[in-house]
Amino acid sequence: MTPEPTKEQRDIANVALDCCRDYVTFAMIADVPSGPNSRVHNSATCSFIDTGHAKIGVTNQHVLEAYRKQKLTKPNVRFQLGSLVFDAEERLIDEHVNHDLAVFSVDEACVSRLKKQFCSCSSWPPQRARVSEIALLAGYPGIFRQQVSNQDVLFEVVLLLEVVKSSSDEHFTIFLDKANWTKQSGRRKISDLKNLGGFSGSSVFRLVEDELGAVVEPVGIVFEALSEFGLFRARHMDLIKPDGSIG
């Protein structure tokens, strides 16, 4: 077991936390914004990762499945990454129901248009998250989503600095410090943990210090956010192979 993070490590991580927003965007399943009842049906988070062999977008398989179900009754419903319509089926590299992961091919032009970047690490796969180490999270909780009009929906990224509490072969767990959530949500008058939905697909990052200073690397993808317990469960990033396949 690694020691609890020191104050100095937390201070460095807080500085690095802001850059995590550059590696994620919201994923949205929505109607074409022309009809009077157009709306967002589901939203989640998509993380942009460079494995060194492939540039990919990662979210949960249950997000992709929700899109497929909506398409059955609403043929014109769209899957979007940020403001861009995205062909999820055409771009799909692999999906895994049990791991609840879906991986897409995403090109530089798409990410650039979203004003985002790919997060990478020195070698793939990254080391697994360790108990007691700092975990940085970036995601788009649906509770902060605002439908301004048929054409406009506002999403707000939430950045959290937490600590890994447990780890197994299949996943690791992060408990949300309520003080962190209150700090993020207080000005919106949402002080409890009643809804963490939308964090699905969020990246979990670790802090790495190298010759360039403090940087972050991806170590996991959130697949479950349990509001009643204030915790996140995340899949280890090494479940994704360098080519984007899952196994």
PDB file of C-alpha atoms in Angstrom:
ATOM      1  CA  MET A   1       0.000   0.000   0.000  1.00  0.00           C
ATOM      2  CA  THR A   2       1.338   3.422  -0.910  1.00  0.00           C
ATOM      3  CA  PRO A   3       1.331   6.180   1.734  1.00  0.00           C
ATOM      4  CA  GLU A   4      -1.439   8.762   1.765  1.00  0.00           C
ATOM      5  CA  PRO A   5      -0.590  11.765  -0.467  1.00  0.00           C
ATOM      6  CA  THR A   6       1.306  14.567   1.233  1.00  0.00           C
ATOM      7  CA  LYS A   7       0.154  18.179   1.212  1.00  0.00           C
ATOM      8  CA  GLU A   8       2.898  18.981  -1.304  1.00  0.00           C
ATOM      9  CA  GLN A   9       1.687  16.215  -3.640  1.00  0.00           C
ATOM     10  CA  ARG A  10      -1.883  17.480  -3.343  1.00  0.00           C
ATOM     11  CA  ASP A  11      -0.782  21.031  -4.111  1.00  0.00           C
ATOM     12  CA  ILE A  12       1.060  19.866  -7.246  1.00  0.00           C
ATOM     13  CA  ALA A  13      -1.936  17.754  -8.279  1.00  0.00           C
ATOM     14  CA  ASN A  14      -4.289  20.709  -7.868  1.00  0.00           C
ATOM     15  CA  VAL A  15      -2.163  22.698 -10.312  1.00  0.00           C
ATOM     16  CA  ALA A  16      -2.178  19.807 -12.804  1.00  0.00           C
ATOM     17  CA  LEU A  17      -5.906  19.178 -12.374  1.00  0.00           C
ATOM     18  CA  ASP A  18      -6.965  21.997 -14.661  1.00  0.00           C
ATOM     19  CA  CYS A  19      -5.306  20.424 -17.716  1.00  0.00           C
ATOM     20  CA  CYS A  20      -7.498  17.305 -17.333  1.00  0.00           C
ATOM     21  CA  ARG A  21     -10.406  19.224 -18.883  1.00  0.00           C
ATOM     22  CA  ASP A  22      -8.503  19.212 -22.195  1.00  0.00           C
ATOM     23  CA  TYR A  23      -8.758  15.430 -22.522  1.00  0.00           C
ATOM     24  CA  VAL A  24     -12.524  14.953 -22.179  1.00  0.00           C
ATOM     25  CA  THR A  25     -15.726  16.166 -23.777  1.00  0.00           C
ATOM     26  CA  PHE A  26     -19.395  15.417 -23.302  1.00  0.00           C
ATOM     27  CA  ALA A  27     -21.113  12.676 -25.284  1.00  0.00           C
ATOM     28  CA  MET A  28     -24.729  13.445 -26.095  1.00  0.00           C
ATOM     29  CA  ILE A  29     -27.668  11.484 -27.534  1.00  0.00           C
ATOM     30  CA  ALA A  30     -30.109  14.081 -28.799  1.00  0.00           C
ATOM     31  CA  ASP A  31     -32.828  14.878 -31.322  1.00  0.00           C
ATOM     32  CA  VAL A  32     -32.047  16.917 -34.397  1.00  0.00           C
ATOM     33  CA  PRO A  33     -32.456  20.470 -33.003  1.00  0.00           C
ATOM     34  CA  SER A  34     -35.263  21.579 -35.307  1.00  0.00           C
ATOM     35  CA  GLY A  35     -38.506  20.215 -33.883  1.00  0.00           C
ATOM     36  CA  PRO A  36     -40.459  21.894 -31.080  1.00  0.00           C
ATOM     37  CA  ASN A  37     -39.805  19.005 -28.684  1.00  0.00           C
ATOM     38  CA  SER A  38     -36.130  18.450 -29.463  1.00  0.00           C
ATOM     39  CA  ARG A  39     -34.162  17.462 -26.391  1.00  0.00           C
ATOM     40  CA  VAL A  40     -31.163  15.622 -25.016  1.00  0.00           C
ATOM     41  CA  HIS A  41     -32.081  12.049 -24.117  1.00  0.00           C
ATOM     42  CA  ASN A  42     -28.813  10.966 -22.507  1.00  0.00           C
ATOM     43  CA  SER A  43     -25.404  12.408 -21.844  1.00  0.00           C
ATOM     44  CA  ALA A  44     -22.086  11.065 -20.613  1.00  0.00           C
ATOM     45  CA  THR A  45     -18.369  11.764 -20.984  1.00  0.00           C
ATOM     46  CA  CYS A  46     -15.897  10.706 -23.681  1.00  0.00           C
ATOM     47  CA  SER A  47     -12.147  10.609 -23.033  1.00  0.00           C
ATOM     48  CA  PHE A  48      -9.497  11.159 -25.706  1.00  0.00           C
ATOM     49  CA  ILE A  49      -6.500   8.843 -25.394  1.00  0.00           C
ATOM     50  CA  ASP A  50      -3.350   8.308 -27.467  1.00  0.00           C
ATOM     51  CA  THR A  51      -2.010   4.787 -26.846  1.00  0.00           C
ATOM     52  CA  GLY A  52       1.061   5.429 -28.969  1.00  0.00           C
ATOM     53  CA  HIS A  53      -0.428   3.220 -31.689  1.00  0.00           C
ATOM     54  CA  ALA A  54      -3.965   4.593 -31.997  1.00  0.00           C
ATOM     55  CA  LYS A  55      -5.846   7.785 -31.205  1.00  0.00           C
ATOM     56  CA  ILE A  56      -9.125   6.821 -29.604  1.00  0.00           C
ATOM     57  CA  GLY A  57     -12.214   8.080 -27.847  1.00  0.00           C
ATOM     58  CA  VAL A  58     -13.437   5.989 -24.912  1.00  0.00           C
ATOM     59  CA  THR A  59     -16.791   5.902 -23.171  1.00  0.00           C
ATOM     60  CA  ASN A  60     -18.995   3.177 -21.689  1.00  0.00           C
ATOM     61  CA  GLN A  61     -20.713   0.449 -23.654  1.00  0.00           C
ATOM     62  CA  HIS A  62     -23.981   1.292 -21.902  1.00  0.00           C
ATOM     63  CA  VAL A  63     -23.786   4.775 -23.468  1.00  0.00           C
ATOM     64  CA  LEU A  64     -23.504   3.267 -26.955  1.00  0.00           C
ATOM     65  CA  GLU A  65     -26.334   0.853 -26.173  1.00  0.00           C
ATOM     66  CA  ALA A  66     -28.563   3.746 -25.043  1.00  0.00           C
ATOM     67  CA  TYR A  67     -27.967   5.378 -28.437  1.00  0.00           C
ATOM     68  CA  ARG A  68     -28.930   2.173 -30.265  1.00  0.00           C
ATOM     69  CA  LYS A  69     -32.148   1.887 -28.272  1.00  0.00           C
ATOM     70  CA  GLN A  70     -33.093   5.488 -29.000  1.00  0.00           C
ATOM     71  CA  LYS A  71     -32.472   4.905 -32.721  1.00  0.00           C
ATOM     72  CA  LEU A  72     -35.044   2.098 -32.776  1.00  0.00           C
ATOM     73  CA  THR A  73     -37.898   4.545 -32.197  1.00  0.00           C
ATOM     74  CA  LYS A  74     -36.247   7.830 -33.209  1.00  0.00           C
ATOM     75  CA  PRO A  75     -34.365   7.303 -36.497  1.00  0.00           C
ATOM     76  CA  ASN A  76     -33.145  10.904 -36.588  1.00  0.00           C
ATOM     77  CA  VAL A  77     -31.585  10.894 -33.141  1.00  0.00           C
ATOM     78  CA  ARG A  78     -27.899  11.860 -33.181  1.00  0.00           C
ATOM     79  CA  PHE A  79     -24.804  10.814 -31.288  1.00  0.00           C
ATOM     80  CA  GLN A  80     -22.522  13.766 -30.599  1.00  0.00           C
ATOM     81  CA  LEU A  81     -19.093  14.331 -29.157  1.00  0.00           C
ATOM     82  CA  GLY A  82     -19.209  17.876 -27.918  1.00  0.00           C
ATOM     83  CA  SER A  83     -20.725  20.045 -30.638  1.00  0.00           C
ATOM     84  CA  LEU A  84     -19.882  17.560 -33.416  1.00  0.00           C
ATOM     85  CA  VAL A  85     -22.188  14.884 -34.803  1.00  0.00           C
ATOM     86  CA  PHE A  86     -20.246  11.631 -34.545  1.00  0.00           C
ATOM     87  CA  ASP A  87     -20.889   8.350 -36.391  1.00  0.00           C
ATOM     88  CA  ALA A  88     -20.484   6.047 -33.407  1.00  0.00           C
ATOM     89  CA  GLU A  89     -21.182   2.822 -35.299  1.00  0.00           C
ATOM     90  CA  GLU A  90     -18.880   3.627 -38.200  1.00  0.00           C
ATOM     91  CA  ARG A  91     -16.075   4.730 -35.884  1.00  0.00           C
ATOM     92  CA  LEU A  92     -16.454   1.872 -33.400  1.00  0.00           C
ATOM     93  CA  ILE A  93     -13.241  -0.107 -32.861  1.00  0.00           C
ATOM     94  CA  ASP A  94     -14.493  -2.424 -30.132  1.00  0.00           C
ATOM     95  CA  GLU A  95     -17.019  -2.739 -27.328  1.00  0.00           C
ATOM     96  CA  HIS A  96     -17.216  -4.989 -24.292  1.00  0.00           C
ATOM     97  CA  VAL A  97     -20.431  -5.480 -22.339  1.00  0.00           C
ATOM     98  CA  ASN A  98     -18.863  -6.969 -19.188  1.00  0.00           C
ATOM     99  CA  HIS A  99     -16.149  -4.324 -18.943  1.00  0.00           C
ATOM    100  CA  ASP A 100     -18.684  -1.670 -20.003  1.00  0.00           C
ATOM    101  CA  LEU A 101     -16.267  -0.010 -22.416  1.00  0.00           C
ATOM    102  CA  ALA A 102     -16.659   1.271 -25.983  1.00  0.00           C
ATOM    103  CA  VAL A 103     -13.692   2.493 -28.016  1.00  0.00           C
ATOM    104  CA  PHE A 104     -13.883   4.655 -31.145  1.00  0.00           C
ATOM    105  CA  SER A 105     -11.420   5.843 -33.732  1.00  0.00           C
ATOM    106  CA  VAL A 106     -11.099   9.618 -33.418  1.00  0.00           C
ATOM    107  CA  ASP A 107      -8.905  11.733 -35.667  1.00  0.00           C
ATOM    108  CA  GLU A 108      -6.821  14.802 -34.870  1.00  0.00           C
ATOM    109  CA  ALA A 109      -9.131  17.089 -36.851  1.00  0.00           C
ATOM    110  CA  CYS A 110     -12.151  16.143 -34.734  1.00  0.00           C
ATOM    111  CA  VAL A 111     -10.341  16.707 -31.461  1.00  0.00           C
ATOM    112  CA  SER A 112      -8.839  19.964 -32.704  1.00  0.00           C
ATOM    113  CA  ARG A 113     -12.277  21.295 -33.692  1.00  0.00           C
ATOM    114  CA  LEU A 114     -13.445  20.572 -30.152  1.00  0.00           C
ATOM    115  CA  LYS A 115     -10.386  22.420 -28.820  1.00  0.00           C
ATOM    116  CA  LYS A 116      -9.343  19.277 -26.980  1.00  0.00           C
ATOM    117  CA  GLN A 117      -6.228  17.086 -26.904  1.00  0.00           C
ATOM    118  CA  PHE A 118      -5.268  13.415 -26.645  1.00  0.00           C
ATOM    119  CA  CYS A 119      -3.799  12.296 -23.329  1.00  0.00           C
ATOM    120  CA  SER A 120      -0.886   9.863 -23.538  1.00  0.00           C
ATOM    121  CA  CYS A 121       1.654   8.121 -21.322  1.00  0.00           C
ATOM    122  CA  SER A 122       5.308   7.191 -21.709  1.00  0.00           C
ATOM    123  CA  SER A 123       4.450   3.583 -22.610  1.00  0.00           C
ATOM    124  CA  TRP A 124       1.292   1.587 -23.083  1.00  0.00           C
ATOM    125  CA  PRO A 125      -0.339   0.358 -20.993  1.00  0.00           C
ATOM    126  CA  PRO A 126       0.086   2.693 -18.032  1.00  0.00           C
ATOM    127  CA  GLN A 127       0.637   1.159 -14.609  1.00  0.00           C
ATOM    128  CA  ARG A 128      -2.560   0.360 -12.749  1.00  0.00           C
ATOM    129  CA  ALA A 129      -3.978   2.752 -10.178  1.00  0.00           C
ATOM    130  CA  ARG A 130      -2.597   2.088  -6.700  1.00  0.00           C
ATOM    131  CA  VAL A 131      -4.485   2.275  -3.423  1.00  0.00           C
ATOM    132  CA  SER A 132      -3.922   5.604  -1.614  1.00  0.00           C
ATOM    133  CA  GLU A 133      -2.549   7.428  -4.644  1.00  0.00           C
ATOM    134  CA  ILE A 134      -4.092  10.645  -5.942  1.00  0.00           C
ATOM    135  CA  ALA A 135      -6.763  10.285  -8.623  1.00  0.00           C
ATOM    136  CA  LEU A 136      -7.757  13.207 -10.830  1.00  0.00           C
ATOM    137  CA  LEU A 137     -11.181  13.029 -12.483  1.00  0.00           C
ATOM    138  CA  ALA A 138     -12.726  15.089 -15.263  1.00  0.00           C
ATOM    139  CA  GLY A 139     -16.326  14.589 -16.352  1.00  0.00           C
ATOM    140  CA  TYR A 140     -19.656  16.139 -17.299  1.00  0.00           C
ATOM    141  CA  PRO A 141     -22.347  15.334 -14.698  1.00  0.00           C
ATOM    142  CA  GLY A 142     -25.814  15.595 -16.196  1.00  0.00           C
ATOM    143  CA  ILE A 143     -27.113  17.478 -13.179  1.00  0.00           C
ATOM    144  CA  PHE A 144     -25.183  20.534 -14.418  1.00  0.00           C
ATOM    145  CA  ARG A 145     -26.523  20.255 -17.976  1.00  0.00           C
ATOM    146  CA  GLN A 146     -28.742  23.136 -19.089  1.00  0.00           C
ATOM    147  CA  GLN A 147     -31.069  22.966 -22.110  1.00  0.00           C
ATOM    148  CA  VAL A 148     -31.107  26.621 -23.131  1.00  0.00           C
ATOM    149  CA  SER A 149     -33.118  26.107 -26.339  1.00  0.00           C
ATOM    150  CA  ASN A 150     -33.771  23.461 -29.009  1.00  0.00           C
ATOM    151  CA  GLN A 151     -30.439  24.401 -30.554  1.00  0.00           C
ATOM    152  CA  ASP A 152     -28.336  25.045 -27.462  1.00  0.00           C
ATOM    153  CA  VAL A 153     -27.342  22.859 -24.521  1.00  0.00           C
ATOM    154  CA  LEU A 154     -24.731  23.947 -22.021  1.00  0.00           C
ATOM    155  CA  PHE A 155     -22.438  21.402 -20.386  1.00  0.00           C
ATOM    156  CA  GLU A 156     -20.036  22.119 -17.573  1.00  0.00           C
ATOM    157  CA  VAL A 157     -16.945  20.039 -16.821  1.00  0.00           C
ATOM    158  CA  VAL A 158     -16.295  19.074 -13.211  1.00  0.00           C
ATOM    159  CA  LEU A 159     -12.745  18.426 -11.979  1.00  0.00           C
ATOM    160  CA  LEU A 160     -12.155  16.385  -8.830  1.00  0.00           C
ATOM    161  CA  LEU A 161      -9.053  15.469  -6.862  1.00  0.00           C
ATOM    162  CA  GLU A 162      -9.644  12.291  -4.875  1.00  0.00           C
ATOM    163  CA  VAL A 163      -7.748   9.226  -3.614  1.00  0.00           C
ATOM    164  CA  VAL A 164      -7.951   5.605  -4.810  1.00  0.00           C
ATOM    165  CA  LYS A 165      -9.526   3.586  -1.997  1.00  0.00           C
ATOM    166  CA  SER A 166      -9.454   0.013  -3.326  1.00  0.00           C
ATOM    167  CA  SER A 167      -8.365  -1.941  -6.382  1.00  0.00           C
ATOM    168  CA  SER A 168      -9.097  -5.374  -7.824  1.00  0.00           C
ATOM    169  CA  ASP A 169      -8.324  -7.235 -11.051  1.00  0.00           C
ATOM    170  CA  GLU A 170     -11.459  -5.814 -12.674  1.00  0.00           C
ATOM    171  CA  HIS A 171     -11.695  -2.240 -11.402  1.00  0.00           C
ATOM    172  CA  PHE A 172     -10.701   0.311  -8.798  1.00  0.00           C
ATOM    173  CA  THR A 173     -12.834   2.458  -6.526  1.00  0.00           C
ATOM    174  CA  ILE A 174     -12.720   6.134  -5.599  1.00  0.00           C
ATOM    175  CA  PHE A 175     -14.885   7.616  -2.842  1.00  0.00           C
ATOM    176  CA  LEU A 176     -15.980  11.174  -3.441  1.00  0.00           C
ATOM    177  CA  ASP A 177     -15.028  13.552  -0.654  1.00  0.00           C
ATOM    178  CA  LYS A 178     -18.263  15.409   0.026  1.00  0.00           C
ATOM    179  CA  ALA A 179     -16.302  18.607   0.694  1.00  0.00           C
ATOM    180  CA  ASN A 180     -14.951  18.446  -2.870  1.00  0.00           C
ATOM    181  CA  TRP A 181     -18.444  17.995  -4.283  1.00  0.00           C
ATOM    182  CA  THR A 182     -19.809  20.839  -2.141  1.00  0.00           C
ATOM    183  CA  LYS A 183     -17.025  23.098  -3.405  1.00  0.00           C
ATOM    184  CA  GLN A 184     -17.868  22.225  -7.016  1.00  0.00           C
ATOM    185  CA  SER A 185     -21.628  22.422  -6.668  1.00  0.00           C
ATOM    186  CA  GLY A 186     -22.273  24.956  -3.902  1.00  0.00           C
ATOM    187  CA  ARG A 187     -22.833  27.946  -6.140  1.00  0.00           C
ATOM    188  CA  ARG A 188     -25.384  25.875  -8.082  1.00  0.00           C
ATOM    189  CA  LYS A 189     -27.209  24.998  -4.841  1.00  0.00           C
ATOM    190  CA  ILE A 190     -26.641  21.287  -5.421  1.00  0.00           C
ATOM    191  CA  SER A 191     -24.825  20.314  -2.264  1.00  0.00           C
ATOM    192  CA  ASP A 192     -25.685  16.626  -1.885  1.00  0.00           C
ATOM    193  CA  LEU A 193     -24.646  13.564  -3.889  1.00  0.00           C
ATOM    194  CA  LYS A 194     -28.051  12.752  -5.303  1.00  0.00           C
ATOM    195  CA  ASN A 195     -26.965  12.535  -8.939  1.00  0.00           C
ATOM    196  CA  LEU A 196     -23.543  11.689 -10.338  1.00  0.00           C
ATOM    197  CA  GLY A 197     -24.923  10.541 -13.714  1.00  0.00           C
ATOM    198  CA  GLY A 198     -22.945  11.827 -16.694  1.00  0.00           C
ATOM    199  CA  PHE A 199     -19.571  10.881 -15.227  1.00  0.00           C
ATOM    200  CA  SER A 200     -19.798   7.619 -17.202  1.00  0.00           C
ATOM    201  CA  GLY A 201     -16.831   7.523 -19.568  1.00  0.00           C
ATOM    202  CA  SER A 202     -14.816  10.025 -17.532  1.00  0.00           C
ATOM    203  CA  SER A 203     -11.078   9.549 -17.425  1.00  0.00           C
ATOM    204  CA  VAL A 204      -9.238   8.964 -14.193  1.00  0.00           C
ATOM    205  CA  PHE A 205      -5.703  10.351 -14.293  1.00  0.00           C
ATOM    206  CA  ARG A 206      -2.646   9.971 -12.083  1.00  0.00           C
ATOM    207  CA  LEU A 207       0.015  12.556 -11.475  1.00  0.00           C
ATOM    208  CA  VAL A 208       3.426  11.787 -12.974  1.00  0.00           C
ATOM    209  CA  GLU A 209       6.509  13.903 -12.438  1.00  0.00           C
ATOM    210  CA  ASP A 210       9.154  13.831 -15.153  1.00  0.00           C
ATOM    211  CA  GLU A 211      11.877  16.097 -16.519  1.00  0.00           C
ATOM    212  CA  LEU A 212       9.179  18.450 -17.832  1.00  0.00           C
ATOM    213  CA  GLY A 213       7.509  18.743 -14.445  1.00  0.00           C
ATOM    214  CA  ALA A 214       4.152  17.386 -13.305  1.00  0.00           C
ATOM    215  CA  VAL A 215       1.978  15.814 -15.998  1.00  0.00           C
ATOM    216  CA  VAL A 216      -0.997  13.452 -15.939  1.00  0.00           C
ATOM    217  CA  GLU A 217      -1.543  10.069 -17.572  1.00  0.00           C
ATOM    218  CA  PRO A 218      -4.777   8.092 -17.943  1.00  0.00           C
ATOM    219  CA  VAL A 219      -5.200   5.087 -15.643  1.00  0.00           C
ATOM    220  CA  GLY A 220      -8.921   4.341 -15.826  1.00  0.00           C
ATOM    221  CA  ILE A 221     -12.393   4.980 -17.210  1.00  0.00           C
ATOM    222  CA  VAL A 222     -15.360   5.501 -14.885  1.00  0.00           C
ATOM    223  CA  PHE A 223     -18.110   2.980 -15.593  1.00  0.00           C
ATOM    224  CA  GLU A 224     -20.280   3.432 -12.515  1.00  0.00           C
ATOM    225  CA  ALA A 225     -21.096   6.380 -10.282  1.00  0.00           C
ATOM    226  CA  LEU A 226     -23.158   5.430  -7.243  1.00  0.00           C
ATOM    227  CA  SER A 227     -24.781   8.567  -5.885  1.00  0.00           C
ATOM    228  CA  GLU A 228     -26.079   6.974  -2.700  1.00  0.00           C
ATOM    229  CA  PHE A 229     -22.552   6.023  -1.635  1.00  0.00           C
ATOM    230  CA  GLY A 230     -20.679   8.880  -3.267  1.00  0.00           C
ATOM    231  CA  LEU A 231     -18.274   6.620  -5.108  1.00  0.00           C
ATOM    232  CA  PHE A 232     -16.910   5.955  -8.570  1.00  0.00           C
ATOM    233  CA  ARG A 233     -15.854   2.620 -10.005  1.00  0.00           C
ATOM    234  CA  ALA A 234     -13.390   2.703 -12.885  1.00  0.00           C
ATOM    235  CA  ARG A 235     -11.997   0.111 -15.284  1.00  0.00           C
ATOM    236  CA  HIS A 236      -8.245  -0.192 -15.512  1.00  0.00           C
ATOM    237  CA  MET A 237      -6.902   1.451 -18.656  1.00  0.00           C
ATOM    238  CA  ASP A 238      -4.811  -1.624 -19.477  1.00  0.00           C
ATOM    239  CA  LEU A 239      -8.000  -3.425 -20.499  1.00  0.00           C
ATOM    240  CA  ILE A 240      -7.640  -1.389 -23.699  1.00  0.00           C
ATOM    241  CA  LYS A 241      -4.945  -2.713 -26.030  1.00  0.00           C
ATOM    242  CA  PRO A 242      -2.646  -0.421 -28.070  1.00  0.00           C
ATOM    243  CA  ASP A 243      -4.830  -0.797 -31.186  1.00  0.00           C
ATOM    244  CA  GLY A 244      -7.970   0.180 -29.253  1.00  0.00           C
ATOM    245  CA  SER A 245      -9.405  -3.321 -28.950  1.00  0.00           C
ATOM    246  CA  ILE A 246     -10.610  -4.454 -25.533  1.00  0.00           C
ATOM    247  CA  GLY A 247      -9.545  -7.605 -23.783  1.00  0.00           C
TER     248      GLY A 247
END
